[in-house]
Structure formats: C-alpha cells, structure tokens
Amino acid sequence: MKTIDSAFFIVKEERIVYNIKRDEVMDMYYLDTDIPVELFQRVLKKKIYVDKSMLIDKFNDFIGSEDCYFCITRPRRFGKTINANMLGAYYTQGYDTHDLFKDLKIVQTASYEEHINKHHVIYIDFSNVPQNCNSYEQYIDSIYKKMRKDLIDYFHIEVHETDDSLSDFFLASQEKFIFIIDEWDSIFYKDFMQEKDKKAYLEFLKGLLKDQPYVELAYMTGVLPIKKYSSGSALNMFDEYTFLKDRSFGEYFGFTEYETLELCNKNGELRFEEVEAWYNGYLTATGIRIYNPRSVVKALKNNYCESYWTNTGAMDEVVEYLKYNTLDICDDVIEMVSGEEIDITINEEFRAGQRAPRTKKEIYSAMIVLGFLSYYDGYLKIPNKELMQEFEKALEDKSFGYVSKIIENSKNMLKATVNGDTDTIKSILHDIHNSEIPILQYNDENSLSCVLTLAYLAARDTYRIEREEKSGKGYADFTFHPRRKNDTAFIVELKKDESPEVAINQIKKKEYVEKFKRENNNHSILAVAICYDSKIKEHYCKIEELR
C-alpha cells in the first residue's frame, strides 16, 4: 500500500485491467461508463447517419498537451451530444469498440489505434438534475458524491477525510483522464440558480479542470459560450468555438451542403432543392453551409419537409422582445420575414450566466446563439423556411396588435387575388400602409416588398413563394407556385409611380408566364400588377388572366 497526500488517501499500487464490459465488474456513474458506448451504438444503427468521426483525429493531436481544453457551443439539435457519445465510445478504456468504428473514416488515420480504448474517461451530462432538486447546492453535491465514489471504488482509495475537493481524489488516483462534458450550461436555465450560484458553478469547474496534471483532454459542449466575468475568467483555459467564431470544427456540427445532398440522393424521394429551402441558411465562420441535422433527418424519414423545430422555451424570450418592440427589434424582424437581411456588426456573443440581453446587439447575439437567426459577413437574417415559420407564428400573437391583424388579413388577400377582387386588395394594402409600423411606410424601395410579403403571408401554407425568381427573359418580383393541383398560380409585379398596365406588359413582354405553363399543365395563370403612386399615396391593382 502507498500513502498519498499526508495520509488523506491510501492507494493500492496494483491496477485492475478490464477487458470486459464495465457493468460486469462494477457500476460507475461517470468514470469509464458504458453509457456513451451504448448511445453511440444506437446512433450507428439509424438508417440516416453522417460520419463525423474525423473530429476524433483533430482531438488526438492535443491529448496531453497544454492546449487540451475545448468548449464547442451550438444551438440545440446540431449534433453536440452525438459527438460527445462518439468521443466517449472511442476513448473509454475497458471496452473494445473497434467494431463500432471499423467502417468510419477515423480508421484510416495514423492516430486511430494509438488512442482507441486507451484512456480513462469522465463522461458527464450536466443536464441530468437529481429528482426533487431545489437548489444549486443539492445539484452540485450530487455530482460531487457520485464522482468521488467512482474514484474511491475504482482506484481503491481509502479516505481519511471527507471534505476534500474532487481534484484531490483525481490526484490520488495517479492517473490521467479525458473529460467529456455535455450540456455544461444547462444548469443556468434552472429557476433556483442565483448569481452567486452561477459564479460558484464556474469555480467548481475551474477547481476540477484548470491547470490540473490529470487532465489530458477536456471536451465541453453546450448552447451558451462561457461567460467572461473578467479578463481572469474562471474558465479562461478553454479555447471557445462558437457559431460566430469557430474556424476549426464547423463542419462537424450540423450537416454540410454536400452531406445533405448525398442524403437526398440516397433517399430518392425528397428533392435536394426543397430540403435546401427548408433547412439551409446557417454558415460557419469560414463560409461552410450548414443544415439543421435533426430537421433534415426528420424530413428524410417522413419524406416530407415542414418545420420540425422543437420549442425549447427560448422562442418565448424572442417573443418578449418582439412584443415590446425592444429597440426596434420587431421592425427588423418584419423586414427579415419579408426576406431582407439586416446590416449590423456583431462581435460579442451572448454567454452563459449573463443577465437578460438589453442592447440590440446583445439581443441579436442571443438569437444567433440559440439558432433563431444566422449571421455572416456583417448580415443578419432568418436562416430558412423552418425558422421563418417560427417567426411568423410569433407575429400572429394578438399582443402584436396591428402586425397580427395584418397577418390575419393575409388570408383575405390571397382569396381576393385568385377571385380578381382588386378593390379588396387595394383596401388591404391601404390599411397596411397606414399602420403604425415604420418599416411599412415606404421609406425605401424595399418597403413595398415588405408590405406584399406580409399581405400574402397566409399564402405560404399552400404556395411556394419566390422573390426575384428567374423566369422567361427576366426576374419576376413575386411568383406563387401552388402546392395543390387545383389552386391558381400567379405572378405579382410591383411598380412605384407607374401604371398597372406597365407592370402587366412587363410580365407579358419578359415571358414570366412560360415557366408556369410548364409547371401547371397549361392551366391559366394570373398576372397581378400592384402599383403605388407616391404623390397621392394611393395603391392601384390590375389582374389579368393569361394562358
């Protein structure tokens, strides 16, 4: 027997070599458990799986180095937990997981055999809160006791004191560990967390991980980046990789455009173009196009594209900013719903433990971190049709006053258009123009397009609506492609300070309708001219049936 640390711990020098499943020897909470092995095995059994195993090779280069701390944050449903399971299944000793990885890309690398099943792994999901937990103290005490028990039982540590830090137990083991921490920030969402608790939690992680010789790799993931309380942040040893600033691991979280195309080709039912419209729109810091993986998988399984966005509560916060038009956020969202981008510079990111965002940039930063908006090269936008629907739903709330009324009236706008009721169309547009919403006051050329987008919002349920679509010899302002065979297709051309006849003639002259004839089996197409006279502030409309 060898005494360690002034008789606080006694450690047996002999070590047990495990070549069998851990649960056949002893049950562990966090140390070398089979949880990531079983979870990754389930992932591989899915019909739809995208190989992200080369992420392992990137981490292998840093094992045991000074730069071994990684915090990778992404919105929910972007594959963070799947990658955590993959890493745990690969590194955890006591198991032979070669069979799980034999068909994956990582097998072809030089580092594959060097590290597979060669490391002690602490795998912990911080979102697992004890039953009836009502305080941070209960939460962290449960983690402390379980991890302490794992170390004592596995390494046969005889304890003479019970109030030592976890780092003392790890040091007493005389071993090195890979830490895989999933959902590190989930505790910040709990109602019982106070400001002092948030700081205490960061100090707990600091004591466990920072500058500790037993840490050979730390992979930490969650939704929110680490809050920087000061230049001497408790967790400043971590290199952070976020949606805004990740130039190293972007392709491993979410499906790339090529991977999504391959999945669509293999599926054979859904067209890539449709999947692209629904779930594309995110870009990494290096410009790689990324798709929401959960939504893509759901669409391919169901052979149907729709919003598979799961409301996690975060959208409720976004709605609050819209309701009170905080810092003109609502006006910007209306513009983005119409398909426009917002020109804004966002450098700093909303972080874990931070107070509710107050400035416009903080609010947008939070929305980017949560995945509701995408940001690249100085432009902010709603990333895709899936998220567009979420914002449209939010704007339908009665508390949004005139905005919700506009959206409600959009059903009448569609009905009036297909029935040729130009008086109703003019009346609806007149009401929108006279609303209290600044962005809809025709302050610039995009405002008329914003008005039309909101006026026809309900049409998105039954039409594929395109703006500036290439058709015939030019680009049509708005094209409405029916999803149902009996609905009427139509083209809308907008003009300011021009007559409706000019707009109708442009539709004819540039042969916008030819593409629609092919799509609609030569059924009649409506040419819709909507014009605005800025001098007398009146709308005009003309509808003509084309064959």
Coordinates of C-alpha atoms in Angstrom, one line a residue:
M1 CA 0.0 0.0 0.0
K2 CA 1.2 3.5 -0.8
T3 CA 0.2 6.6 1.3
I4 CA -0.6 9.7 -0.7
D5 CA -1.0 13.3 0.4
S6 CA -0.3 13.1 4.1
A7 CA -2.4 10.0 4.8
F8 CA -5.5 11.6 3.4
F9 CA -5.7 8.9 0.8
I10 CA -4.2 5.4 0.5
V11 CA -4.0 4.0 -3.0
K12 CA -3.3 0.4 -4.0
E13 CA -0.4 0.2 -6.4
E14 CA -1.8 -2.8 -8.3
R15 CA -4.2 -1.9 -11.1
I16 CA -7.1 -4.0 -12.5
V17 CA -7.0 -4.4 -16.3
Y18 CA -10.5 -4.5 -17.7
N19 CA -11.0 -6.3 -20.9
I20 CA -14.7 -6.9 -20.4
K21 CA -17.8 -4.8 -20.1
R22 CA -17.7 -2.4 -17.1
D23 CA -21.1 -3.5 -15.8
E24 CA -19.7 -7.0 -15.3
V25 CA -17.2 -5.6 -12.8
M26 CA -18.7 -2.6 -11.1
D27 CA -21.2 0.1 -11.7
M28 CA -19.9 3.6 -12.2
Y29 CA -21.7 7.0 -12.5
Y30 CA -19.2 8.9 -14.6
L31 CA -15.9 7.0 -14.8
D32 CA -15.4 4.7 -17.8
T33 CA -19.1 4.0 -18.0
D34 CA -20.7 2.2 -21.0
I35 CA -23.2 5.0 -21.5
P36 CA -21.5 6.7 -24.4
V37 CA -20.7 3.3 -25.9
E38 CA -24.4 2.2 -25.9
L39 CA -25.7 5.6 -27.1
F40 CA -23.2 5.8 -30.0
Q41 CA -24.1 2.2 -30.9
R42 CA -27.7 3.3 -31.2
V43 CA -26.8 6.2 -33.4
L44 CA -24.9 3.9 -35.8
K45 CA -28.0 1.7 -36.1
K46 CA -30.0 4.6 -37.5
K47 CA -30.8 4.4 -41.2
I48 CA -29.6 8.0 -41.6
Y49 CA -26.1 8.6 -40.2
V50 CA -23.4 11.1 -41.3
D51 CA -19.8 10.2 -40.4
K52 CA -18.2 12.9 -38.3
S53 CA -15.5 10.6 -36.9
M54 CA -12.6 12.7 -38.2
L55 CA -13.4 15.0 -35.3
I56 CA -11.6 12.4 -33.2
D57 CA -8.4 12.8 -35.2
K58 CA -8.4 16.5 -34.5
F59 CA -8.6 16.0 -30.8
N60 CA -6.0 13.2 -30.8
D61 CA -3.4 15.8 -31.7
F62 CA -4.0 17.7 -28.5
I63 CA -4.2 14.9 -25.9
G64 CA -1.7 15.6 -23.1
S65 CA -0.8 19.0 -24.4
E66 CA -1.2 22.4 -22.8
D67 CA -3.9 23.3 -25.3
C68 CA -6.2 20.4 -24.4
Y69 CA -9.3 22.4 -23.4
F70 CA -12.1 22.8 -25.9
C71 CA -15.5 24.4 -25.4
I72 CA -17.7 23.9 -28.5
T73 CA -21.2 25.6 -28.4
R74 CA -24.0 25.3 -30.9
P75 CA -27.8 25.6 -30.9
R76 CA -29.8 22.6 -29.8
R77 CA -30.2 19.8 -32.3
F78 CA -26.8 20.3 -34.0
G79 CA -25.2 17.0 -33.1
K80 CA -23.2 18.1 -30.0
T81 CA -24.4 15.1 -27.9
I82 CA -23.9 12.6 -30.7
N83 CA -20.3 13.7 -31.0
A84 CA -19.8 13.5 -27.2
N85 CA -21.1 9.9 -27.3
M86 CA -18.7 9.2 -30.2
L87 CA -15.7 10.5 -28.4
G88 CA -16.6 8.6 -25.2
A89 CA -17.1 5.4 -27.1
Y90 CA -13.7 5.8 -28.8
Y91 CA -11.6 6.8 -25.8
T92 CA -13.1 4.9 -22.9
Q93 CA -10.9 2.0 -21.7
G94 CA -12.4 -1.3 -20.5
Y95 CA -14.2 -1.8 -23.8
D96 CA -13.3 -3.0 -27.2
T97 CA -15.2 -0.6 -29.6
H98 CA -13.2 -1.4 -32.8
D99 CA -16.3 -2.9 -34.3
L100 CA -18.2 0.4 -33.9
F101 CA -15.6 2.4 -35.8
K102 CA -14.5 -0.2 -38.4
D103 CA -16.5 1.4 -41.2
L104 CA -15.8 5.1 -40.3
K105 CA -13.3 7.5 -41.7
I106 CA -11.2 7.7 -38.5
V107 CA -9.9 4.1 -39.1
Q108 CA -7.7 5.4 -41.9
T109 CA -5.8 7.8 -39.7
A110 CA -2.4 7.2 -38.0
S111 CA -3.7 8.1 -34.6
Y112 CA -6.6 5.7 -34.6
E113 CA -5.0 2.7 -32.9
E114 CA -2.9 4.8 -30.6
H115 CA -5.9 6.1 -28.6
I116 CA -8.9 3.8 -29.1
N117 CA -10.0 2.4 -25.7
K118 CA -6.7 3.6 -24.1
H119 CA -7.9 6.4 -21.7
H120 CA -9.9 6.8 -18.5
V121 CA -12.9 8.9 -19.4
I122 CA -15.1 11.0 -17.2
Y123 CA -18.3 11.3 -19.1
I124 CA -20.9 13.6 -17.5
D125 CA -24.2 15.1 -18.8
F126 CA -24.8 18.2 -16.7
S127 CA -28.4 18.4 -17.8
N128 CA -29.2 15.4 -15.5
V129 CA -30.6 17.0 -12.4
P130 CA -31.4 14.9 -9.3
Q131 CA -35.1 14.3 -8.6
N132 CA -36.7 16.9 -6.4
C133 CA -33.6 19.1 -6.7
N134 CA -34.4 22.6 -5.5
S135 CA -31.1 24.3 -5.1
Y136 CA -27.6 24.6 -6.7
E137 CA -26.1 23.0 -3.5
Q138 CA -28.2 19.9 -4.0
Y139 CA -27.3 19.7 -7.6
I140 CA -23.5 20.1 -7.3
D141 CA -23.4 17.9 -4.1
S142 CA -25.0 15.0 -6.1
I143 CA -22.3 15.3 -8.8
Y144 CA -19.5 15.6 -6.2
K145 CA -20.6 12.5 -4.3
K146 CA -21.0 10.3 -7.4
M147 CA -17.7 11.3 -8.9
R148 CA -16.0 10.9 -5.6
K149 CA -17.5 7.4 -5.2
D150 CA -16.4 6.4 -8.7
L151 CA -12.8 7.3 -7.9
I152 CA -12.7 5.7 -4.5
D153 CA -14.2 2.4 -5.7
Y154 CA -12.2 2.1 -8.9
F155 CA -8.8 3.1 -7.6
H156 CA -9.3 1.7 -4.1
I157 CA -8.7 5.0 -2.4
E158 CA -9.0 4.8 1.4
V159 CA -10.4 8.1 2.6
H160 CA -9.5 9.6 6.0
E161 CA -11.2 12.9 5.3
T162 CA -14.5 13.6 3.7
D163 CA -14.4 17.3 2.8
D164 CA -11.6 17.3 0.2
S165 CA -12.1 18.7 -3.3
L166 CA -12.6 16.4 -6.3
S167 CA -9.2 17.4 -7.6
D168 CA -7.6 15.7 -4.5
F169 CA -9.2 12.4 -5.4
F170 CA -8.1 12.6 -9.0
L171 CA -4.6 13.4 -8.0
A172 CA -4.6 10.5 -5.6
S173 CA -5.5 8.1 -8.4
Q174 CA -2.1 8.9 -10.0
E175 CA -3.9 8.6 -13.4
K176 CA -4.8 10.9 -16.3
F177 CA -8.3 11.5 -17.6
I178 CA -10.2 12.7 -20.6
F179 CA -13.2 14.8 -19.5
I180 CA -16.3 14.8 -21.8
I181 CA -18.8 17.2 -20.5
D182 CA -22.2 17.6 -22.3
E183 CA -24.7 20.3 -21.7
W184 CA -22.3 22.2 -19.5
D185 CA -24.6 25.3 -19.4
S186 CA -27.9 23.6 -18.8
I187 CA -27.9 24.5 -15.1
F188 CA -28.0 28.2 -15.9
Y189 CA -31.6 27.7 -17.1
K190 CA -32.8 26.4 -13.7
D191 CA -35.1 28.7 -11.7
F192 CA -33.2 28.1 -8.5
M193 CA -29.9 29.5 -9.9
Q194 CA -28.9 32.8 -8.3
E195 CA -26.0 35.0 -9.4
K196 CA -23.8 33.6 -6.6
D197 CA -24.6 30.0 -7.7
K198 CA -23.5 30.8 -11.3
K199 CA -20.2 32.0 -10.1
A200 CA -19.9 29.0 -7.7
Y201 CA -20.5 26.6 -10.6
L202 CA -17.8 28.2 -12.7
E203 CA -15.4 28.0 -9.7
F204 CA -16.3 24.3 -9.3
L205 CA -15.4 23.6 -12.9
K206 CA -12.2 25.7 -12.5
G207 CA -11.1 23.7 -9.5
L208 CA -11.8 20.4 -11.2
L209 CA -10.1 21.2 -14.5
K210 CA -7.9 24.2 -14.6
D211 CA -4.1 23.5 -14.6
Q212 CA -4.6 20.0 -13.3
P213 CA -2.0 17.5 -14.3
Y214 CA -4.5 14.7 -14.5
V215 CA -6.4 16.4 -17.4
E216 CA -5.2 15.2 -20.7
L217 CA -8.2 16.4 -22.7
A218 CA -11.4 18.3 -21.9
Y219 CA -14.2 18.4 -24.4
M220 CA -17.1 20.6 -23.1
T221 CA -20.2 21.4 -25.1
G222 CA -23.5 23.3 -24.7
V223 CA -25.6 26.0 -26.2
L224 CA -24.2 29.1 -24.5
P225 CA -20.5 30.1 -24.6
I226 CA -18.6 30.7 -21.3
K227 CA -19.4 34.0 -19.6
K228 CA -16.4 36.2 -19.3
Y229 CA -16.8 37.8 -15.9
S230 CA -13.4 39.5 -16.2
S231 CA -10.1 39.1 -18.0
G232 CA -9.3 36.4 -15.4
S233 CA -12.4 34.3 -16.1
A234 CA -12.6 31.1 -14.1
L235 CA -12.6 29.0 -17.3
N236 CA -10.2 31.0 -19.4
M237 CA -8.1 27.9 -20.1
F238 CA -10.8 26.8 -22.6
D239 CA -10.5 27.7 -26.3
E240 CA -14.0 28.5 -27.4
Y241 CA -15.6 27.6 -30.7
T242 CA -19.0 29.2 -31.4
F243 CA -21.3 29.7 -34.3
L244 CA -19.8 33.1 -34.9
K245 CA -16.1 32.3 -34.4
D246 CA -15.4 28.6 -35.0
R247 CA -12.9 28.2 -37.8
S248 CA -11.8 24.7 -36.8
F249 CA -14.8 22.4 -36.1
G250 CA -17.7 24.0 -38.1
E251 CA -18.2 21.1 -40.5
Y252 CA -18.6 18.6 -37.6
F253 CA -21.7 20.1 -36.1
G254 CA -24.7 20.1 -38.5
F255 CA -24.8 18.6 -42.0
T256 CA -22.8 20.3 -44.7
E257 CA -24.3 21.0 -48.1
Y258 CA -22.5 18.1 -49.7
E259 CA -23.6 15.7 -46.9
T260 CA -27.2 16.8 -47.2
L261 CA -27.1 16.4 -51.0
E262 CA -25.8 12.9 -50.6
L263 CA -28.6 12.0 -48.1
C264 CA -31.2 13.3 -50.5
N265 CA -29.8 11.3 -53.4
K266 CA -29.8 8.2 -51.3
N267 CA -33.3 8.9 -50.2
G268 CA -34.6 9.4 -53.7
E269 CA -38.0 10.8 -52.5
L270 CA -37.2 14.4 -51.5
R271 CA -35.6 16.9 -53.9
F272 CA -32.5 18.5 -52.5
E273 CA -33.8 21.9 -53.6
E274 CA -36.8 21.5 -51.2
V275 CA -34.6 20.4 -48.3
E276 CA -32.3 23.3 -49.0
A277 CA -35.1 25.8 -48.9
W278 CA -36.4 24.5 -45.6
Y279 CA -33.2 23.8 -43.6
N280 CA -30.3 25.6 -45.2
G281 CA -29.2 29.1 -44.1
Y282 CA -26.5 28.7 -41.4
L283 CA -22.9 29.4 -42.3
T284 CA -19.8 28.7 -40.3
A285 CA -17.2 31.4 -39.7
T286 CA -15.3 30.0 -42.8
G287 CA -18.4 30.1 -45.0
I288 CA -19.3 26.4 -45.0
R289 CA -23.1 26.0 -45.4
I290 CA -24.6 24.1 -42.5
Y291 CA -28.1 22.4 -42.3
N292 CA -30.0 21.7 -39.1
P293 CA -29.3 17.9 -38.8
R294 CA -32.3 17.0 -36.7
S295 CA -34.7 18.6 -39.1
V296 CA -33.1 17.1 -42.2
V297 CA -33.2 13.6 -40.6
K298 CA -36.9 14.1 -39.7
A299 CA -37.8 15.3 -43.2
L300 CA -36.0 12.3 -44.9
K301 CA -37.6 9.8 -42.5
N302 CA -41.1 11.2 -43.2
N303 CA -40.4 12.1 -46.9
Y304 CA -41.9 15.5 -46.1
C305 CA -40.5 18.9 -45.4
E306 CA -42.1 21.0 -42.7
S307 CA -41.0 22.7 -39.5
Y308 CA -39.6 20.2 -37.1
W309 CA -38.2 22.9 -34.8
T310 CA -38.9 21.9 -31.2
N311 CA -39.9 24.7 -29.0
T312 CA -37.4 24.7 -26.1
G313 CA -38.7 27.8 -24.4
A314 CA -36.1 30.1 -25.9
M315 CA -38.6 31.3 -28.5
D316 CA -40.7 32.7 -25.7
E317 CA -37.8 35.1 -24.9
V318 CA -37.6 36.2 -28.5
V319 CA -41.4 36.8 -28.5
E320 CA -41.0 39.1 -25.5
Y321 CA -38.5 41.3 -27.4
L322 CA -41.0 41.4 -30.3
K323 CA -44.0 42.3 -28.2
Y324 CA -42.5 45.4 -26.8
N325 CA -40.6 46.2 -30.0
T326 CA -37.4 46.4 -27.9
L327 CA -35.0 48.7 -29.6
D328 CA -36.9 48.4 -32.9
I329 CA -36.4 44.6 -32.9
C330 CA -39.9 44.0 -34.2
D331 CA -39.4 46.3 -37.2
D332 CA -36.2 44.4 -38.1
V333 CA -37.9 41.1 -37.8
I334 CA -40.7 42.3 -40.1
E335 CA -38.1 43.2 -42.6
M336 CA -36.3 39.8 -42.2
V337 CA -39.7 38.0 -42.6
S338 CA -40.0 39.7 -45.9
G339 CA -36.7 38.2 -47.0
E340 CA -34.4 41.1 -46.3
E341 CA -31.1 41.0 -44.4
I342 CA -30.1 43.4 -41.6
D343 CA -26.8 45.1 -42.0
I344 CA -25.2 45.1 -38.5
T345 CA -21.8 44.3 -36.9
I346 CA -21.9 41.8 -34.1
N347 CA -18.6 40.9 -32.4
E348 CA -19.5 39.8 -28.9
E349 CA -21.7 36.8 -28.1
F350 CA -24.4 36.2 -25.5
R351 CA -23.0 34.0 -22.9
A352 CA -23.9 31.6 -20.1
G353 CA -24.9 33.3 -16.8
Q354 CA -25.3 36.7 -18.5
R355 CA -28.2 38.9 -17.5
A356 CA -31.0 39.3 -20.0
P357 CA -29.8 41.0 -23.1
R358 CA -30.5 44.7 -23.2
T359 CA -28.9 46.2 -26.3
K360 CA -30.0 45.4 -29.8
K361 CA -26.6 43.7 -30.5
E362 CA -27.0 41.6 -27.3
I363 CA -30.5 40.5 -28.3
Y364 CA -29.4 39.5 -31.8
S365 CA -26.4 37.8 -30.3
A366 CA -28.7 35.7 -28.1
M367 CA -30.9 34.9 -31.1
I368 CA -27.9 33.7 -33.1
V369 CA -26.6 31.6 -30.3
L370 CA -30.0 29.9 -29.9
G371 CA -30.2 29.3 -33.6
F372 CA -33.1 31.6 -34.5
L373 CA -31.0 33.9 -36.7
S374 CA -27.9 33.3 -38.8
Y375 CA -25.1 35.8 -39.2
Y376 CA -22.3 36.0 -41.7
D377 CA -20.1 38.8 -43.1
G378 CA -22.0 41.5 -41.3
Y379 CA -25.5 40.5 -42.3
L380 CA -28.2 39.1 -40.1
K381 CA -31.2 37.1 -41.5
I382 CA -33.8 34.4 -40.7
P383 CA -31.9 31.4 -42.0
N384 CA -34.5 29.3 -43.7
K385 CA -38.2 28.4 -44.2
E386 CA -38.3 26.4 -41.0
L387 CA -37.3 29.3 -38.8
M388 CA -39.4 31.7 -41.0
Q389 CA -42.5 29.8 -39.9
E390 CA -41.5 30.1 -36.2
F391 CA -41.2 33.9 -36.6
E392 CA -44.5 34.0 -38.5
K393 CA -46.2 32.1 -35.7
A394 CA -44.8 34.5 -33.2
L395 CA -46.1 37.5 -35.1
E396 CA -49.6 36.0 -35.1
D397 CA -49.9 36.6 -31.4
K398 CA -52.7 39.1 -30.7
S399 CA -50.3 41.1 -28.4
F400 CA -48.5 42.3 -31.5
G401 CA -51.5 44.5 -32.3
Y402 CA -51.5 45.6 -35.9
V403 CA -48.9 43.1 -37.1
S404 CA -51.1 40.2 -36.1
K405 CA -54.1 41.9 -37.8
I406 CA -52.1 42.2 -41.0
I407 CA -51.3 38.5 -40.9
E408 CA -54.9 37.6 -40.2
N409 CA -56.0 39.7 -43.2
S410 CA -53.5 38.0 -45.4
K411 CA -56.0 35.1 -45.8
N412 CA -58.4 37.6 -47.4
M413 CA -55.6 39.0 -49.6
L414 CA -55.0 35.6 -51.2
K415 CA -58.7 35.0 -51.6
A416 CA -59.2 38.4 -53.2
T417 CA -56.3 37.8 -55.6
V418 CA -57.5 34.4 -57.0
N419 CA -61.0 35.9 -57.3
G420 CA -59.8 39.0 -59.1
D421 CA -61.2 41.3 -56.4
T422 CA -58.9 44.3 -56.9
D423 CA -60.9 46.6 -54.6
T424 CA -60.3 44.3 -51.6
I425 CA -56.6 44.1 -52.5
K426 CA -56.3 47.9 -52.6
S427 CA -58.1 48.3 -49.3
I428 CA -55.8 45.8 -47.5
L429 CA -52.7 47.4 -48.9
H430 CA -54.0 50.8 -47.9
D431 CA -54.6 49.6 -44.3
I432 CA -51.1 48.2 -44.1
H433 CA -49.5 51.4 -45.4
N434 CA -51.4 53.4 -42.8
S435 CA -50.4 51.1 -40.0
E436 CA -48.2 52.3 -37.1
I437 CA -45.3 50.1 -38.3
P438 CA -42.4 52.4 -39.5
I439 CA -40.9 49.8 -41.9
L440 CA -44.1 49.6 -43.8
Q441 CA -44.3 53.3 -44.5
Y442 CA -42.5 53.1 -47.9
N443 CA -39.4 54.8 -46.7
D444 CA -37.3 53.0 -49.3
E445 CA -37.8 50.7 -52.3
N446 CA -37.8 47.5 -50.1
S447 CA -40.8 48.7 -48.1
L448 CA -43.3 47.8 -50.8
S449 CA -41.9 44.3 -50.9
C450 CA -42.2 44.1 -47.2
V451 CA -45.8 45.1 -47.4
L452 CA -46.5 42.5 -50.1
T453 CA -44.7 39.8 -48.1
L454 CA -46.9 40.4 -45.0
A455 CA -50.0 40.8 -47.1
Y456 CA -49.6 37.4 -48.7
L457 CA -48.1 35.6 -45.6
A458 CA -51.0 33.2 -45.3
A459 CA -50.4 32.1 -48.9
R460 CA -47.2 30.3 -47.7
D461 CA -49.3 27.5 -46.4
T462 CA -50.5 26.5 -49.8
Y463 CA -48.0 28.1 -52.2
R464 CA -44.3 28.1 -52.7
I465 CA -43.5 31.8 -52.9
E466 CA -40.3 33.1 -54.6
R467 CA -38.9 36.6 -54.8
E468 CA -36.9 37.8 -57.8
E469 CA -37.2 34.4 -59.5
K470 CA -35.6 33.8 -62.8
S471 CA -38.4 33.3 -65.3
G472 CA -38.6 33.8 -69.0
K473 CA -36.4 36.8 -70.0
G474 CA -36.1 38.4 -66.6
Y475 CA -36.8 38.2 -62.9
A476 CA -40.3 38.3 -61.6
D477 CA -40.9 40.2 -58.3
F478 CA -43.1 37.6 -56.7
T479 CA -44.1 34.2 -58.0
F480 CA -46.7 32.0 -56.4
H481 CA -46.4 28.3 -57.2
P482 CA -49.4 26.3 -55.9
R483 CA -48.7 23.2 -53.8
R484 CA -52.2 21.8 -54.6
K485 CA -53.2 21.0 -58.1
N486 CA -56.5 22.9 -58.1
D487 CA -55.1 26.2 -56.9
T488 CA -54.3 29.1 -59.2
A489 CA -50.7 30.1 -59.9
F490 CA -50.0 33.8 -60.2
I491 CA -47.2 36.4 -60.7
V492 CA -47.1 39.7 -58.9
E493 CA -45.1 42.6 -60.4
L494 CA -44.6 45.7 -58.2
K495 CA -44.2 49.2 -59.5
K496 CA -43.8 52.6 -57.8
D497 CA -45.1 55.7 -59.7
E498 CA -46.0 53.6 -62.7
S499 CA -49.4 52.4 -64.1
P500 CA -50.7 48.8 -63.6
E501 CA -50.7 48.4 -67.4
V502 CA -46.9 48.9 -67.4
A503 CA -46.5 46.1 -64.9
I504 CA -48.8 43.8 -66.8
N505 CA -47.0 44.5 -70.1
Q506 CA -43.6 43.7 -68.4
I507 CA -45.0 40.3 -67.3
K508 CA -46.0 39.6 -70.9
K509 CA -43.0 41.0 -72.6
K510 CA -40.5 39.2 -70.5
E511 CA -42.5 36.0 -70.7
Y512 CA -42.6 35.3 -67.0
V513 CA -45.6 33.0 -67.5
E514 CA -43.8 30.4 -69.7
K515 CA -42.3 28.6 -66.8
F516 CA -45.6 28.5 -65.1
K517 CA -47.3 27.0 -68.1
R518 CA -44.9 24.0 -68.0
E519 CA -45.4 23.6 -64.3
N520 CA -49.2 23.9 -64.3
N521 CA -50.1 21.8 -67.4
N522 CA -51.1 24.9 -69.4
H523 CA -53.7 26.0 -66.8
S524 CA -54.4 29.7 -66.7
I525 CA -52.0 31.9 -64.8
L526 CA -52.9 35.3 -63.2
A527 CA -50.8 38.3 -63.9
V528 CA -51.1 40.7 -60.9
A529 CA -50.0 44.3 -61.1
I530 CA -49.7 46.2 -57.8
C531 CA -48.6 49.8 -58.0
Y532 CA -48.2 52.7 -55.6
D533 CA -48.5 56.4 -56.5
S534 CA -46.2 58.2 -54.0
K535 CA -47.7 61.6 -54.9
I536 CA -51.3 60.9 -54.0
K537 CA -50.4 57.9 -51.7
E538 CA -52.8 55.5 -53.4
H539 CA -52.5 51.9 -54.5
Y540 CA -53.7 50.5 -57.8
C541 CA -54.2 46.9 -58.8
K542 CA -55.0 45.1 -62.1
I543 CA -55.3 41.4 -62.6
E544 CA -55.3 39.7 -66.0
E545 CA -55.7 36.0 -66.8
L546 CA -53.0 34.6 -69.1
R547 CA -53.0 31.3 -70.9

